[in-house]
N, CA and C of each residue as an Amber inpcrd file, in Angstrom:
protein
   234
  25.2070000  29.3880000  77.0220000  24.9340000  28.5040000  76.3970000
  25.8170000  28.6450000  75.4740000  26.2210000  27.6120000  74.0990000
  26.4240000  27.3680000  73.0930000  25.6420000  27.0050000  71.9810000
  25.8750000  27.3410000  70.7320000  25.1270000  26.9180000  69.3900000
  25.9300000  25.6040000  68.5730000  25.2460000  24.7570000  68.8110000
  25.8480000  23.8590000  67.6580000  25.4100000  23.6700000  66.1420000
  25.9550000  23.6490000  65.1460000  25.1560000  23.1430000  63.9830000
  26.1940000  22.0980000  63.3150000  25.1860000  21.1410000  62.8630000
  25.1600000  19.7990000  62.1030000  25.1890000  20.0540000  60.5870000
  26.0860000  19.9090000  59.7260000  26.3090000  20.2370000  58.5280000
  26.0320000  18.9650000  57.8570000  25.2770000  18.5020000  56.9900000
  25.2760000  16.8370000  56.0930000  25.9320000  17.3590000  54.7540000
  26.9610000  16.8440000  54.3540000  27.3170000  16.6550000  52.9360000
  26.1810000  15.8970000  52.3110000  25.3950000  16.3990000  51.5050000
  24.4300000  15.4100000  50.7980000  24.7630000  15.1700000  49.3670000
  24.8940000  14.5480000  48.4970000  25.1890000  14.1420000  47.0450000
  23.9810000  14.2690000  46.3880000  23.6990000  15.2780000  45.5200000
  22.5590000  15.6180000  44.7440000  22.6590000  14.9660000  43.3220000
  21.6390000  15.0780000  42.6800000  21.6530000  14.1400000  41.2430000
  20.3730000  14.6900000  40.7030000  20.6750000  14.7700000  39.3100000
  19.5440000  15.3240000  38.3150000  19.4240000  14.2250000  37.4960000
  18.1280000  14.2550000  37.3260000  17.5320000  13.1600000  35.9220000
  16.0810000  13.8890000  35.1990000  15.9070000  13.0760000  34.2110000
  14.9880000  13.5100000  33.6140000  13.6890000  13.3490000  34.5730000
  12.6230000  14.6530000  34.3310000  11.5080000  14.8190000  34.9400000
  10.1710000  13.9440000  34.4010000  10.4980000  12.6720000  35.1850000
   9.5990000  11.4210000  34.3760000   8.0970000  11.5350000  35.5660000
   8.2720000  11.9930000  36.4610000   7.0780000  11.6730000  37.7570000
   5.8230000  12.2350000  37.0730000   4.6770000  11.5190000  37.5360000
   3.2440000  12.2340000  36.9900000   3.1470000  13.6670000  37.2880000
   2.6700000  14.1290000  36.0510000   2.4160000  15.6960000  36.2060000
   3.8030000  16.5260000  35.5830000   4.6070000  15.8520000  35.3740000
   6.1990000  16.1950000  34.5590000   5.6470000  16.7940000  33.4340000
   6.3790000  18.3460000  33.1770000   6.2450000  18.7320000  31.9340000
   6.6680000  17.9970000  30.8990000   5.9730000  18.2730000  29.6090000
   6.4520000  17.4340000  28.4240000   7.6200000  18.0210000  27.5430000
   8.4820000  17.6990000  27.1270000   9.3820000  17.6910000  26.1000000
   8.8020000  18.7180000  24.9220000   9.2780000  19.8840000  25.0050000
   8.8530000  20.9130000  23.6970000  10.0820000  21.0630000  22.9880000
   9.8410000  21.2020000  21.6730000  10.4270000  21.6600000  20.9760000
  10.6160000  22.5370000  19.9270000  11.5490000  23.7420000  19.4440000
  11.0890000  25.0090000  19.3130000  12.3470000  24.9850000  18.1590000
  12.3130000  26.1220000  16.9180000  13.1240000  26.2110000  16.0960000
  13.0010000  27.6930000  15.8750000  14.3680000  28.3010000  15.7500000
  14.2240000  29.8870000  15.1920000  15.3000000  30.2930000  14.4400000
  14.8480000  31.1320000  13.4100000  15.6650000  31.4310000  12.4380000
  16.7970000  32.3100000  12.7670000  18.1350000  31.7410000  12.7500000
  19.0240000  32.7150000  13.1270000  19.5160000  33.9730000  12.5140000
  18.5040000  34.2920000  11.3470000  19.3850000  35.4850000  10.3950000
  18.1160000  36.1510000  10.9850000  16.6710000  35.9400000  10.7090000
  15.4930000  36.9030000  10.9600000  14.9080000  36.8590000  12.4360000
  15.3270000  35.3750000  12.8870000  14.4990000  35.4070000  14.3910000
  13.0050000  34.9060000  14.6120000  12.5660000  34.4830000  13.2910000
  11.3100000  34.0470000  13.1190000  11.3420000  32.6030000  13.7750000
  10.0940000  32.2370000  14.4240000   9.6420000  30.9290000  14.8640000
   8.4450000  30.4850000  14.2630000   8.2070000  29.1870000  14.2840000
   6.7480000  28.6780000  13.8160000   6.4050000  28.8840000  15.3130000
   4.6960000  28.9720000  15.0850000   4.0820000  29.0900000  16.0910000
   4.0040000  29.0490000  17.1950000   3.3320000  27.7220000  17.8400000
   3.7520000  27.2290000  19.6110000   4.5710000  26.2950000  19.4460000
   4.9020000  26.0090000  20.5430000   6.3610000  24.7690000  20.7240000
   5.2240000  23.3980000  19.9870000   5.9990000  22.7500000  19.1410000
   5.2920000  21.4740000  18.7620000   6.1370000  20.2910000  18.6670000
   5.6480000  19.2100000  18.2810000   6.6220000  18.1110000  18.0300000
   7.8670000  18.0490000  17.2790000   8.9140000  17.6110000  17.4090000
  10.1820000  17.7480000  16.8190000   9.9450000  17.7780000  15.3530000
   9.3080000  16.9860000  14.6680000   9.3990000  16.7480000  13.2170000
   8.4360000  18.0520000  12.4960000   7.8340000  18.7910000  13.2570000
   7.1840000  19.9840000  12.8360000   7.7030000  21.0270000  12.6770000
   8.7760000  21.2640000  13.8710000   9.8430000  22.6120000  13.8200000
  10.6330000  22.0360000  12.4220000  11.1010000  20.7110000  12.1820000
  12.2300000  20.5610000  11.6240000  11.7310000  20.9910000  10.1950000
  10.0770000  20.7870000   9.7600000   9.4680000  21.0380000   8.3690000
   9.5360000  22.4030000   8.0190000   9.1530000  23.2870000   9.4480000
   9.1650000  24.6670000   9.1780000  10.7260000  25.0140000   9.0670000
  11.5310000  25.0180000   9.4120000  12.9110000  25.0490000   9.2220000
  13.2280000  25.1190000   7.8110000  12.8810000  23.8610000   7.6100000
  13.1200000  23.3300000   5.7280000  11.9210000  24.3460000   5.0880000
  10.9250000  24.4730000   5.1100000  10.1190000  25.3180000   4.8080000
  10.5750000  27.0860000   4.4690000  10.8430000  27.3400000   5.4490000
  11.3470000  28.6460000   5.7030000  12.5110000  28.8680000   4.9960000
  13.6330000  27.9050000   4.9700000  14.6290000  28.1200000   3.8600000
  14.1600000  27.9930000   2.5110000  13.5510000  27.3240000   2.3900000
  12.7700000  27.2890000   0.7940000  12.3260000  28.7020000   0.4260000
  11.6300000  29.2350000   1.1630000  11.1410000  30.4920000   1.0830000
  12.1180000  31.6290000   1.2640000  13.1640000  31.7440000   1.9200000
  13.9630000  32.8110000   1.6480000  15.3280000  31.9850000   1.9210000
  15.9220000  31.5110000   0.7570000  17.6080000  30.8920000   0.8860000
  18.3440000  31.5560000   1.5020000  18.5420000  32.8520000   1.9300000
  19.3240000  33.3830000   2.5470000  19.4760000  32.9400000   4.0000000
  18.4010000  32.7370000   4.4060000  18.0510000  31.9040000   6.2640000
  18.0620000  30.8440000   6.0150000  19.1650000  30.2660000   5.9940000
  19.3750000  28.9080000   5.9550000  20.4280000  28.4920000   7.4330000
  20.4740000  29.2260000   8.3690000  21.0010000  28.7820000   9.7630000
  20.0770000  29.0570000  10.6450000  19.8400000  28.2000000  11.4740000
  18.6410000  27.7550000  12.3250000  19.0760000  27.4580000  13.8360000
  18.2620000  27.7620000  15.0900000  18.2950000  27.3540000  16.3620000
  17.2980000  26.2160000  16.5270000  17.9390000  25.0390000  17.2070000
  16.8780000  24.3650000  17.9140000  16.8480000  24.2740000  19.5030000
  15.6630000  24.6560000  19.6550000  15.5140000  24.6770000  20.9570000
  14.5920000  23.7220000  21.8370000  15.1730000  23.0560000  22.8710000
  14.4780000  21.8470000  23.3580000  14.5700000  22.2120000  24.9860000
  13.2910000  21.9970000  25.2720000  13.1100000  21.8930000  26.6470000
  12.9340000  20.5150000  27.4200000  13.5650000  20.3150000  28.1520000
  13.5170000  18.8690000  28.9380000  13.4420000  19.0000000  30.2250000
  12.1440000  18.6690000  31.1350000  12.1960000  18.8410000  32.3940000
  13.1970000  18.1970000  32.8010000  13.9310000  18.3180000  34.2630000
  14.6270000  17.8420000  35.1320000  14.4670000  18.0190000  36.4920000
  14.8930000  16.8300000  37.1970000  14.4430000  16.7810000  38.6350000
  15.4320000  16.4820000  39.5330000  16.1350000  17.4730000  40.3960000
  17.2870000  17.1930000  41.1980000  16.5250000  16.8660000  42.6900000
  17.3920000  15.5490000  43.2550000  17.0160000  15.1250000  44.5110000
  18.2240000  14.7140000  44.7950000  18.0090000  14.5260000  46.1980000
  19.3820000  13.9950000  47.7050000  19.2110000  12.6010000  47.5280000
  20.5170000  12.1850000  47.0990000  20.5280000  10.6220000  47.3380000
  21.0530000  10.3230000  48.6000000  20.4650000   9.2570000  49.2950000
  20.1490000   8.7760000  50.5900000  21.4490000   9.2890000  51.4160000
């Protein structure tokens, strides 16, 4: 008795997660000097305001990191 394997090469693609129930896009900001972040992940404009206010309070802390979480969905094309 012999065993045969069939391997099908499939093309995968990655797209934004837009299906119902997909996670929302979230934004965060982090000070690259002291590591502080605003409270919870909020809207893009809110984290930008936080970064500007943080730099105003401590002028030596003018470098920050923008952190964006965008859900993606991988699927196999025909």
